[in-house]
mmCIF file of C-alpha atoms and ligand atoms in Angstrom:
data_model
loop_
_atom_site.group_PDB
_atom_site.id
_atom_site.type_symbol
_atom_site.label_atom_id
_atom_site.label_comp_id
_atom_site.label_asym_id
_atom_site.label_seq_id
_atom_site.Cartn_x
_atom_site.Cartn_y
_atom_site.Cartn_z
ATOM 1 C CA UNK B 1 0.000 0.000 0.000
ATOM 2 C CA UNK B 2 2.849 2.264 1.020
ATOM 3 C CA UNK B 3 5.035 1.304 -1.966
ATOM 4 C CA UNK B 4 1.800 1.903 -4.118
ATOM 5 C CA UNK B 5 1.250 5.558 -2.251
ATOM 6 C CA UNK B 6 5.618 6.097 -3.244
ATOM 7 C CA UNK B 7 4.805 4.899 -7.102
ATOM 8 C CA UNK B 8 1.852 7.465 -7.504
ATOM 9 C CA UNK B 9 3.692 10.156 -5.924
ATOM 10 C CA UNK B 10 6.639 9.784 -8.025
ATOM 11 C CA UNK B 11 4.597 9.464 -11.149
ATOM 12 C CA UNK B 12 3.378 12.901 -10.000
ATOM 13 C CA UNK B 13 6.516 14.377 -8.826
ATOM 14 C CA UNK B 14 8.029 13.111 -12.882
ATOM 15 C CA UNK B 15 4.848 14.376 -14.655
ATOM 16 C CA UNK B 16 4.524 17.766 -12.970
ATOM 17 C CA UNK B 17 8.732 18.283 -13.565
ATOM 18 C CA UNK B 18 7.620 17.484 -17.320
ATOM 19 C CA UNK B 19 4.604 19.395 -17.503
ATOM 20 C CA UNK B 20 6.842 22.481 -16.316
ATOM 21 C CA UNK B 21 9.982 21.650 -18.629
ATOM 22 C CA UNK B 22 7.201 21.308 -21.684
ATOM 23 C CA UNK B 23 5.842 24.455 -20.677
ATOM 24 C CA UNK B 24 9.409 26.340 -20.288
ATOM 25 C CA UNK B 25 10.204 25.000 -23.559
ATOM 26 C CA UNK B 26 6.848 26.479 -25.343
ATOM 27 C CA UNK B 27 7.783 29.832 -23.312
ATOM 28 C CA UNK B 28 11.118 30.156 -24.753
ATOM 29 C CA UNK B 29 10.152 28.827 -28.225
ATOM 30 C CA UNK B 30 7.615 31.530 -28.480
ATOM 31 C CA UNK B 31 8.965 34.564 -27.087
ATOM 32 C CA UNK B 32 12.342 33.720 -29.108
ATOM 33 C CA UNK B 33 12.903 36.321 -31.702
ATOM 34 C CA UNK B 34 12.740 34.638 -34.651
ATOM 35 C CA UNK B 35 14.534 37.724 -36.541
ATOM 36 C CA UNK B 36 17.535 37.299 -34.121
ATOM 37 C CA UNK B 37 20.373 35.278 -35.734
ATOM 38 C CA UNK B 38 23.472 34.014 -34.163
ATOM 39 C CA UNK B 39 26.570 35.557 -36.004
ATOM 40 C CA UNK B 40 27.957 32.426 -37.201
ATOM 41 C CA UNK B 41 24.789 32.152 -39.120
ATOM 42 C CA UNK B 42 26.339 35.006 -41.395
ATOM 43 C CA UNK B 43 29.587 35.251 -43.587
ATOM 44 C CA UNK B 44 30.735 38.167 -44.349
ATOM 45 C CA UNK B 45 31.905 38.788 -47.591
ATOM 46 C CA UNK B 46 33.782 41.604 -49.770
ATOM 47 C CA UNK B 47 33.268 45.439 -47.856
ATOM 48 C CA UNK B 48 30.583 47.696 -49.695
ATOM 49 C CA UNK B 49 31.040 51.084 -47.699
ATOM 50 C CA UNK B 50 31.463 52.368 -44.776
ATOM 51 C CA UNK B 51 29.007 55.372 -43.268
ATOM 52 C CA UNK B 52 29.188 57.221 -40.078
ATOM 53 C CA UNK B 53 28.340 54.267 -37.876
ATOM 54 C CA UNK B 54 30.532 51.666 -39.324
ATOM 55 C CA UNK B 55 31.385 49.457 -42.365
ATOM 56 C CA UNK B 56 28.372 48.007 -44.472
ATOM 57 C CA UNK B 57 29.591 44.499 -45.950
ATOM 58 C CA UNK B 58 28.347 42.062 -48.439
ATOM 59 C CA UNK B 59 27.561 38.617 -46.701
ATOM 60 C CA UNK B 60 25.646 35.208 -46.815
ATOM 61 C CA UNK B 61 22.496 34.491 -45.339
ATOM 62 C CA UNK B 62 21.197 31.211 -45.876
ATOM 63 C CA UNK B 63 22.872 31.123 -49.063
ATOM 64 C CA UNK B 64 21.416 34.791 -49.887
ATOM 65 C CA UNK B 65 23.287 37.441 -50.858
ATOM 66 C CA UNK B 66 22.542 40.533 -48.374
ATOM 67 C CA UNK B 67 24.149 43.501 -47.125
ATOM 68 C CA UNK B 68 25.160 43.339 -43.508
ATOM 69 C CA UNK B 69 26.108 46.671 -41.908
ATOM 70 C CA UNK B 70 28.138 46.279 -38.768
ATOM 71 C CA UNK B 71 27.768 49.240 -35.971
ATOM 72 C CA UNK B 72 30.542 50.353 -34.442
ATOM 73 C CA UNK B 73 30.810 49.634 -30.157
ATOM 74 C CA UNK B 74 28.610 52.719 -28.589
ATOM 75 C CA UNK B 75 26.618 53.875 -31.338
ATOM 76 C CA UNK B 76 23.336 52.808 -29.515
ATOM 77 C CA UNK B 77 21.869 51.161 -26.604
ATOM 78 C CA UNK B 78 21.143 47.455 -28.001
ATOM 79 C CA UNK B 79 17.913 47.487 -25.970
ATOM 80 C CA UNK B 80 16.793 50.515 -28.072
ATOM 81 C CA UNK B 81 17.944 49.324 -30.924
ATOM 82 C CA UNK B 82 15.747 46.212 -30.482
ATOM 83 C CA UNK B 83 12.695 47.898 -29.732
ATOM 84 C CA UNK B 84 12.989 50.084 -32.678
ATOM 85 C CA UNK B 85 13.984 46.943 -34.869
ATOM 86 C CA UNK B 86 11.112 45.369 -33.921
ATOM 87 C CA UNK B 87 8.807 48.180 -35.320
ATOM 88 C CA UNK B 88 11.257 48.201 -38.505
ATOM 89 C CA UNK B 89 10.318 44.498 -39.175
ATOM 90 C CA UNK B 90 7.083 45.269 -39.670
ATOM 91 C CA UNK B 91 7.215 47.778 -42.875
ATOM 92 C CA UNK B 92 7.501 45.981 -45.950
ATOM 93 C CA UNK B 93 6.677 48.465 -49.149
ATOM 94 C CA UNK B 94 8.402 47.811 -52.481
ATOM 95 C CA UNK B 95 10.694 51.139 -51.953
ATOM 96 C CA UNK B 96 11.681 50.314 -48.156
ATOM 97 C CA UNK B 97 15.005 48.431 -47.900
ATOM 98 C CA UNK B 98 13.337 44.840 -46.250
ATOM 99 C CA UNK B 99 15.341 44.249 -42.890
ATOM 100 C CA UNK B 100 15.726 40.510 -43.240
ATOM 101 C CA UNK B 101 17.875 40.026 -39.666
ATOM 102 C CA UNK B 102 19.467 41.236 -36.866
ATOM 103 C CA UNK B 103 22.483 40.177 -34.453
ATOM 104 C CA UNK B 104 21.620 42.351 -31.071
ATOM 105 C CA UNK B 105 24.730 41.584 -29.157
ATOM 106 C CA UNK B 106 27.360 44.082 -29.921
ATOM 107 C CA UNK B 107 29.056 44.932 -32.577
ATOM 108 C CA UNK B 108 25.293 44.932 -33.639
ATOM 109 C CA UNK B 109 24.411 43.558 -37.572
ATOM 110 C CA UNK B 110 21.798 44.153 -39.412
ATOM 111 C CA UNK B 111 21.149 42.240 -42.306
ATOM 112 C CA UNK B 112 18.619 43.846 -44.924
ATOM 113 C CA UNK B 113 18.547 42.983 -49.129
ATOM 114 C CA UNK B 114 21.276 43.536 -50.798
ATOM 115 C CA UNK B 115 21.067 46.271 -53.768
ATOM 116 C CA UNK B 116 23.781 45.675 -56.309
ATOM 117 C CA UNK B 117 24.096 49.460 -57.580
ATOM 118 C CA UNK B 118 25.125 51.253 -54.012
ATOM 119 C CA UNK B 119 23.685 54.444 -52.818
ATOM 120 C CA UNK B 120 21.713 56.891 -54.909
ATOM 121 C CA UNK B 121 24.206 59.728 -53.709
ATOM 122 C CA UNK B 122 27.334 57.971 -55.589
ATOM 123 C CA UNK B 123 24.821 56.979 -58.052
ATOM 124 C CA UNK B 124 24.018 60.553 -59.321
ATOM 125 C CA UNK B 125 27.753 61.676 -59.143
ATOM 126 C CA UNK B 126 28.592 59.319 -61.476
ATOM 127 C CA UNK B 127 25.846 60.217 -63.755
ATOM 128 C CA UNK B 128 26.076 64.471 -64.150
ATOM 129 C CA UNK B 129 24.316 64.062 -67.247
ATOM 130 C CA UNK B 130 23.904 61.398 -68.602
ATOM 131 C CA UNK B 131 20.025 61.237 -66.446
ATOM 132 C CA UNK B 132 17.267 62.505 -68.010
ATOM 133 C CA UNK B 133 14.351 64.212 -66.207
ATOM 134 C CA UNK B 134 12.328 61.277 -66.419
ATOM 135 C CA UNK B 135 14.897 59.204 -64.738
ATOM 136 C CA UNK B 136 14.880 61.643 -61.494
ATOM 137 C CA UNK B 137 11.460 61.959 -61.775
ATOM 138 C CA UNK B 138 10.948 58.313 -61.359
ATOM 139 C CA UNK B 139 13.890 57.889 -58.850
ATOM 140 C CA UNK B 140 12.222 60.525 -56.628
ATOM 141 C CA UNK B 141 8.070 59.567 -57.192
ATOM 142 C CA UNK B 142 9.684 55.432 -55.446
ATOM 143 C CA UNK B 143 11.087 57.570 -52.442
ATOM 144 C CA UNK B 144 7.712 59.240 -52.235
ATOM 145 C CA UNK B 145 5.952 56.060 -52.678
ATOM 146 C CA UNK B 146 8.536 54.472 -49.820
ATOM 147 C CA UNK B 147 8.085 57.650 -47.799
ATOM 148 C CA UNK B 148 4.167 57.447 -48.109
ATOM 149 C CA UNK B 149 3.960 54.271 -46.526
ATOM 150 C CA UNK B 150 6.000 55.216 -43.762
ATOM 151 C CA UNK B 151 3.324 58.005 -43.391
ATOM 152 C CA UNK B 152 0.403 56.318 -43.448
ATOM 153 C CA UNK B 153 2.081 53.550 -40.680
ATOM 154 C CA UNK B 154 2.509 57.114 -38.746
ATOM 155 C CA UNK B 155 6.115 56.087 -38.589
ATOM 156 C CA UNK B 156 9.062 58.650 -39.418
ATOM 157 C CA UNK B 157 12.921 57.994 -41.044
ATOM 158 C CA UNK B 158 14.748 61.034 -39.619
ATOM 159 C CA UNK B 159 17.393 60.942 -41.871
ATOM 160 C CA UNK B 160 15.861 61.088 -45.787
ATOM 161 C CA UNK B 161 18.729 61.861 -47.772
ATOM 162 C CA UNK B 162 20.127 60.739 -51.081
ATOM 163 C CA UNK B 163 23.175 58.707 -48.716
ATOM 164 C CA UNK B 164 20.177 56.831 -47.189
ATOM 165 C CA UNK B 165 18.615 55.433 -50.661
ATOM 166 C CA UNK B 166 19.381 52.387 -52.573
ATOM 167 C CA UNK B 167 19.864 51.152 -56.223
ATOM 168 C CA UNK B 168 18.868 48.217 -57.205
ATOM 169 C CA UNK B 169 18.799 46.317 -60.483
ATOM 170 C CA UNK B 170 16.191 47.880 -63.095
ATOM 171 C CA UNK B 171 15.913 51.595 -61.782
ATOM 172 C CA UNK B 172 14.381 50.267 -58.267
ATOM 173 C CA UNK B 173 15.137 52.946 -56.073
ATOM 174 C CA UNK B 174 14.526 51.817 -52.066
ATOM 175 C CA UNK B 175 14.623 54.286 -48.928
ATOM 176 C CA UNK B 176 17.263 52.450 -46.054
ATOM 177 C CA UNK B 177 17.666 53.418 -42.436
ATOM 178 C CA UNK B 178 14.857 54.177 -41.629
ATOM 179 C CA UNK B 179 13.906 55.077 -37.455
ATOM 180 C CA UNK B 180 18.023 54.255 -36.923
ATOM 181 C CA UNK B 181 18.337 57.558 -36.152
ATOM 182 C CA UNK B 182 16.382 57.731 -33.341
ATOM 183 C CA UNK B 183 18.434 55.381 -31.513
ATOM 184 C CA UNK B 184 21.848 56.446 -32.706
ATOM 185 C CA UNK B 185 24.226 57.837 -30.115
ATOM 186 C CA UNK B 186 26.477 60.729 -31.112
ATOM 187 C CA UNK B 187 29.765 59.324 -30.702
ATOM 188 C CA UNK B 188 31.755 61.647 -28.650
ATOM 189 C CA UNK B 189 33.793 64.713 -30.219
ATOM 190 C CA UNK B 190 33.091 63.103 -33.462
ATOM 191 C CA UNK B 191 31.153 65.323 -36.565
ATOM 192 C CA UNK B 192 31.261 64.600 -40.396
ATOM 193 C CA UNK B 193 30.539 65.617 -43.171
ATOM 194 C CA UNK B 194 26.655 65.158 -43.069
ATOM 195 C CA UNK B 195 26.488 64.965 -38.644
ATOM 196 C CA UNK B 196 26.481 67.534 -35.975
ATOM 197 C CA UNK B 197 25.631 67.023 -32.348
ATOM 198 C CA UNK B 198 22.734 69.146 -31.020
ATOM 199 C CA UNK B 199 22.616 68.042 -27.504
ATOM 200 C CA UNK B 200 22.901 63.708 -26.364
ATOM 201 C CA UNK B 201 21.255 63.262 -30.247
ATOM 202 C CA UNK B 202 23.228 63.871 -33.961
ATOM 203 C CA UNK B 203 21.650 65.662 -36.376
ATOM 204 C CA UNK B 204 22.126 65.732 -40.681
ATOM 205 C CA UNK B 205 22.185 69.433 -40.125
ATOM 206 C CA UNK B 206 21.378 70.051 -44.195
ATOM 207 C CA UNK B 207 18.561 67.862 -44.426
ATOM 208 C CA UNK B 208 17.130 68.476 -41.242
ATOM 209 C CA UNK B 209 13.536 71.159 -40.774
ATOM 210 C CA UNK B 210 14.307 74.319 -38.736
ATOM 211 C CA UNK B 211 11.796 73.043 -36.269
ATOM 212 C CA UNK B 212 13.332 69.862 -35.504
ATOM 213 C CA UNK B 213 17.027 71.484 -34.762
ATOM 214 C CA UNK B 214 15.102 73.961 -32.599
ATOM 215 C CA UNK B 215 13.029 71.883 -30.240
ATOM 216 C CA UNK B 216 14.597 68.010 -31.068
ATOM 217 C CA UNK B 217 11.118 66.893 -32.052
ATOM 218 C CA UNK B 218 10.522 65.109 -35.285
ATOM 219 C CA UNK B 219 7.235 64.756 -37.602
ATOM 220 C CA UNK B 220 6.510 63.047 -40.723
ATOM 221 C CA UNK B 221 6.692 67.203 -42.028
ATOM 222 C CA UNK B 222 10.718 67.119 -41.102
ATOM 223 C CA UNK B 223 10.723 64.120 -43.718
ATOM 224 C CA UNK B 224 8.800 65.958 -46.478
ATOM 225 C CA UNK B 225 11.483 69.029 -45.700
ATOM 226 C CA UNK B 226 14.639 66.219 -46.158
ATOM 227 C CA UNK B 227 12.207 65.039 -48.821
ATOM 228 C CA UNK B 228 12.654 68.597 -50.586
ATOM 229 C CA UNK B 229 16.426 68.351 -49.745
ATOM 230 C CA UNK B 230 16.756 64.893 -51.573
ATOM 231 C CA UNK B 231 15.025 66.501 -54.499
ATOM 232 C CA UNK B 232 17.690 68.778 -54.751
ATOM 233 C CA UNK B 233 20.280 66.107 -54.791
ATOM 234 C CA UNK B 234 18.981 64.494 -57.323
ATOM 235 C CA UNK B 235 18.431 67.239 -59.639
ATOM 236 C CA UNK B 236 22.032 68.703 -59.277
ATOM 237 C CA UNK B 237 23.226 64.901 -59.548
ATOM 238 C CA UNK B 238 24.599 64.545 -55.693
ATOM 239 C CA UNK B 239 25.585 68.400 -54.716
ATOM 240 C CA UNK B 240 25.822 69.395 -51.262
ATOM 241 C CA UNK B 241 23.066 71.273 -50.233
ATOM 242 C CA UNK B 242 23.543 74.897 -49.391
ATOM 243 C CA UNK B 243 26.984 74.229 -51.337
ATOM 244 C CA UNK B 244 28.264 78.339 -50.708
ATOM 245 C CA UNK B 245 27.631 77.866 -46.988
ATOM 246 C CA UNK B 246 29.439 76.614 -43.921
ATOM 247 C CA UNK B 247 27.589 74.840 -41.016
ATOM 248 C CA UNK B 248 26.725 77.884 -38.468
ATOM 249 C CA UNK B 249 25.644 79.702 -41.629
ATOM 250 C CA UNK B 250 22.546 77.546 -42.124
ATOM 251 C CA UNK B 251 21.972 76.943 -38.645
ATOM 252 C CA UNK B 252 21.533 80.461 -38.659
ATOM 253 C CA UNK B 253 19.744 81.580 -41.994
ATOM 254 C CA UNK B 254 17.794 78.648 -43.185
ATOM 255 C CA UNK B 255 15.187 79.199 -39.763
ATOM 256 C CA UNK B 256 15.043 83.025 -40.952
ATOM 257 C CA UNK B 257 13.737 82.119 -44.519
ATOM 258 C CA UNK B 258 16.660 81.524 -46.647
ATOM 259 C CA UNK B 259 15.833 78.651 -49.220
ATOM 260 C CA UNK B 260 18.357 77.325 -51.932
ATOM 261 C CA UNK B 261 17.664 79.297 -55.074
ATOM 262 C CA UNK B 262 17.077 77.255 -58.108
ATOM 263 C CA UNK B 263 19.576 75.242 -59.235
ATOM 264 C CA UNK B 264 20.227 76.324 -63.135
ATOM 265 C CA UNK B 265 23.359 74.324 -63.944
ATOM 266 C CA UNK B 266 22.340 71.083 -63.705
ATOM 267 C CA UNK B 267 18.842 72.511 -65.123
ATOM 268 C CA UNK B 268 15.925 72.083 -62.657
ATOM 269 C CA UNK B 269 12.508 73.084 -63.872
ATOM 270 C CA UNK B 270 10.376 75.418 -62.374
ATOM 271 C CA UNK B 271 7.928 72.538 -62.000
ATOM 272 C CA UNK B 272 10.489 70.765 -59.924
ATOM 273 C CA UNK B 273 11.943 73.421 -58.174
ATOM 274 C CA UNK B 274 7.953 74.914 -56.978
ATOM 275 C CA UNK B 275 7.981 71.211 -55.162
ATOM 276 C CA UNK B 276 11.109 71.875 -53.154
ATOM 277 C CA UNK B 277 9.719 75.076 -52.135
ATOM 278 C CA UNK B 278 6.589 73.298 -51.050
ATOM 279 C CA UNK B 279 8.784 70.638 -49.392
ATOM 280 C CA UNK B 280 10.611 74.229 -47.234
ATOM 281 C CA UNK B 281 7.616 75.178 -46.206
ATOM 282 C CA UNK B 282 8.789 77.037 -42.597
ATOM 283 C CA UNK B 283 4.930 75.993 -41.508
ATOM 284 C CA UNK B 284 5.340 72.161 -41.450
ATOM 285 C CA UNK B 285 1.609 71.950 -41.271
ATOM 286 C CA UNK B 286 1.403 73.884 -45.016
ATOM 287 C CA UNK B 287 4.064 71.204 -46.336
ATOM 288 C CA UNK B 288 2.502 68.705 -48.472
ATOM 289 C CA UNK B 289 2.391 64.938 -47.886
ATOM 290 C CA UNK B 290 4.143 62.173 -49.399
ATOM 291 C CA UNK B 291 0.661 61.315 -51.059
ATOM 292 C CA UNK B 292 0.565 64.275 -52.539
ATOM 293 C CA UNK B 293 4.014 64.693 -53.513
ATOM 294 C CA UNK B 294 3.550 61.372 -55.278
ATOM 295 C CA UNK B 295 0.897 62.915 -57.714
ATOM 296 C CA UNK B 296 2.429 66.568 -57.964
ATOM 297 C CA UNK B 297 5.358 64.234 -59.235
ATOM 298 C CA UNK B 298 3.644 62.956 -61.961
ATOM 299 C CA UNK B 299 2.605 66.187 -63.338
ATOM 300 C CA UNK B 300 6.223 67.455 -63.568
ATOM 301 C CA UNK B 301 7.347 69.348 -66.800
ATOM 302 C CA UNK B 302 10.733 70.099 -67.661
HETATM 303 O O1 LIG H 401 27.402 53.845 -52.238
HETATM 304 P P1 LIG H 401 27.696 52.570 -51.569
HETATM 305 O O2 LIG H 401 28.403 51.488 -52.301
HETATM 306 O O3 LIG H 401 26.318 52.005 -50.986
HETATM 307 O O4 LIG H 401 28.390 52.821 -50.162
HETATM 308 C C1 LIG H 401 27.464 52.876 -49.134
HETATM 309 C C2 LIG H 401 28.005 52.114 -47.912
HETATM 310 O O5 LIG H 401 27.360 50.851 -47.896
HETATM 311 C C3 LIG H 401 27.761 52.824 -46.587
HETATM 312 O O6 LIG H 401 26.389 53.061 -46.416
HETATM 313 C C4 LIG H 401 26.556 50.685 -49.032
HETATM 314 N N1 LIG H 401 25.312 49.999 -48.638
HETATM 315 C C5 LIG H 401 24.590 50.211 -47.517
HETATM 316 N N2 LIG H 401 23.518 49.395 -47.503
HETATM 317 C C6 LIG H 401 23.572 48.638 -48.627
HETATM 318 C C7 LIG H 401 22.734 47.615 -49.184
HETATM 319 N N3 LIG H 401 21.623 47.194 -48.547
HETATM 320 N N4 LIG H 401 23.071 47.099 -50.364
HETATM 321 C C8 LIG H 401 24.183 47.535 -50.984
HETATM 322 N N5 LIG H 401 25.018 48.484 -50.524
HETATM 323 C C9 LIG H 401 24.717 49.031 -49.353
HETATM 324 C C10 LIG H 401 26.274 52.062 -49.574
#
């Protein structure tokens, strides 16, 4: 009777312990991240670039070609990084670089497509031109149709600009890096070309609304003034914006109403150059959106 009483218990005691492993197993099987990837997963192949935060290489993801970029140590907190990556996972539009993968443990990767013809900004300076008005026409309507999707998932990029757009194969034209910039770090006494520090955060001084330098607050309306910026770019194939100006000059006289003038050599119609103006609006509520941009686009003349 006893050694019956010992035999049940002990069945117990061995199905409870399994009941609790089987249940520890289904807890970790579902809140693993399935978009987390160890880091032998990926090899890394020949180096594509290098940007502000570190070097972007070409690897090999389950026998994919893709583009990992590798962030240097201390360019973000990997717990915001995560957060924001897991927001980033869920935009998939045609003209939005797919993130494919991420390695969270620092140096951070993250693995998105891979698009064979680099960024749009070395893409125009090899082309002073030889790019008709269609072709920036149609490189800037994807970006609009990229950007519009970001709008209308109420989600902003923070750093639109020609550096941060893609070429693929066919004149496909994808927007990358998108929300990075929230979580970037400035990394101390460093600046570039394109980066200033204003405050803990880094800002693409050039491309970035008065507003948002003044109070640190972004809107989709700071992306339709980088949007305006980009256009620029791409209509004087890859030129610096405010080209005759040094750093604390536009901090200073772009919130007091100075705009770019026109650019007439490269050409840029008046058509496209009325847009940009739109894009500078200094009311961000009187810019227009990326919907609208898309179809004032289309009615471009040269
Ligand atoms: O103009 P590039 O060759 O294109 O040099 C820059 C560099 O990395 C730093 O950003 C390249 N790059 C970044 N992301 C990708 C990608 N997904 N596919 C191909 N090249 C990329 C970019």
């Amino acid at each position: 009777m006893w050694i019956g009483g010992c035999s049940l218990c002990c069945f117990l005691k061995s199905t409870i312990i399994s009941f609790v492993l089987l249940t520890l197993s289904i807890m970790q099987t579902v809140s693993a991240d399935p978009w987390e990837i160890t880091r032998s997963s990926i090899k890394l192949g020949r180096r594509l670039g290098e940007g502000f935060f570190g070097v972007v290489y070409q690897g090999l993801y389950n026998n994919t070609p893709v583009a990992v970029k590798t962030l240097r140590h201390g360019t973000m907190d990997p717990r915001d990084f995560l957060k924001e990556a897991q927001i980033m996972k869920t935009m998939e539009h045609p003209n939005l670089i797919q993130l494919l993968a991420v390695c969270t443990e620092e140096p951070i990767y993250i693995i998105t497509e891979l698009m064979k013809n680099g960024s749009l900004l070395d893409y125009l300076k090899v082309r002073v031109g030889r790019l008709h008005l269609n072709d920036q026409i149609e490189m800037a309507a994807q970006v609009a149709s990229g950007m519009a999707y970001l709008e209308m998932k109420k989600y902003i990029h923070r750093d639109l600009a020609a550096r941060n757009v893609l070429v693929g194969e066919n004149n496909v034209y994808k927007v990358a890096d998108f929300g990075l910039a929230r979580v970037l770090q400035a990394p101390p006494n460093q600046t570039n070309l394109y980066y200033i520090p204003v405050g803990k955060a880094i800002f693409p001084l050039r491309w970035t609304a008065p507003e948002a330098i003044a109070n640190e607050k972004f809107t989709i309306k700071c992306d339709v003034w980088s949007f305006g910026i980009l256009l620029y770019e791409i209509m004087t194939f890859g030129e610096m914006p405010y080209p005759d100006m040094n750093n604390s000059q536009v901090k200073q006289r772009v919130p007091n109403g100075y705009r770019m003038p026109r650019p007439v050599d490269p050409y840029c119609s008046q058509d496209m150059y009325k847009i940009m103006l739109d894009c500078w609006n200094g009311n961000k509520n009187d810019r227009p959106t990326f919907e609208a941009l898309k179809m004032s686009l289309r009615n471009v003349r040269g």
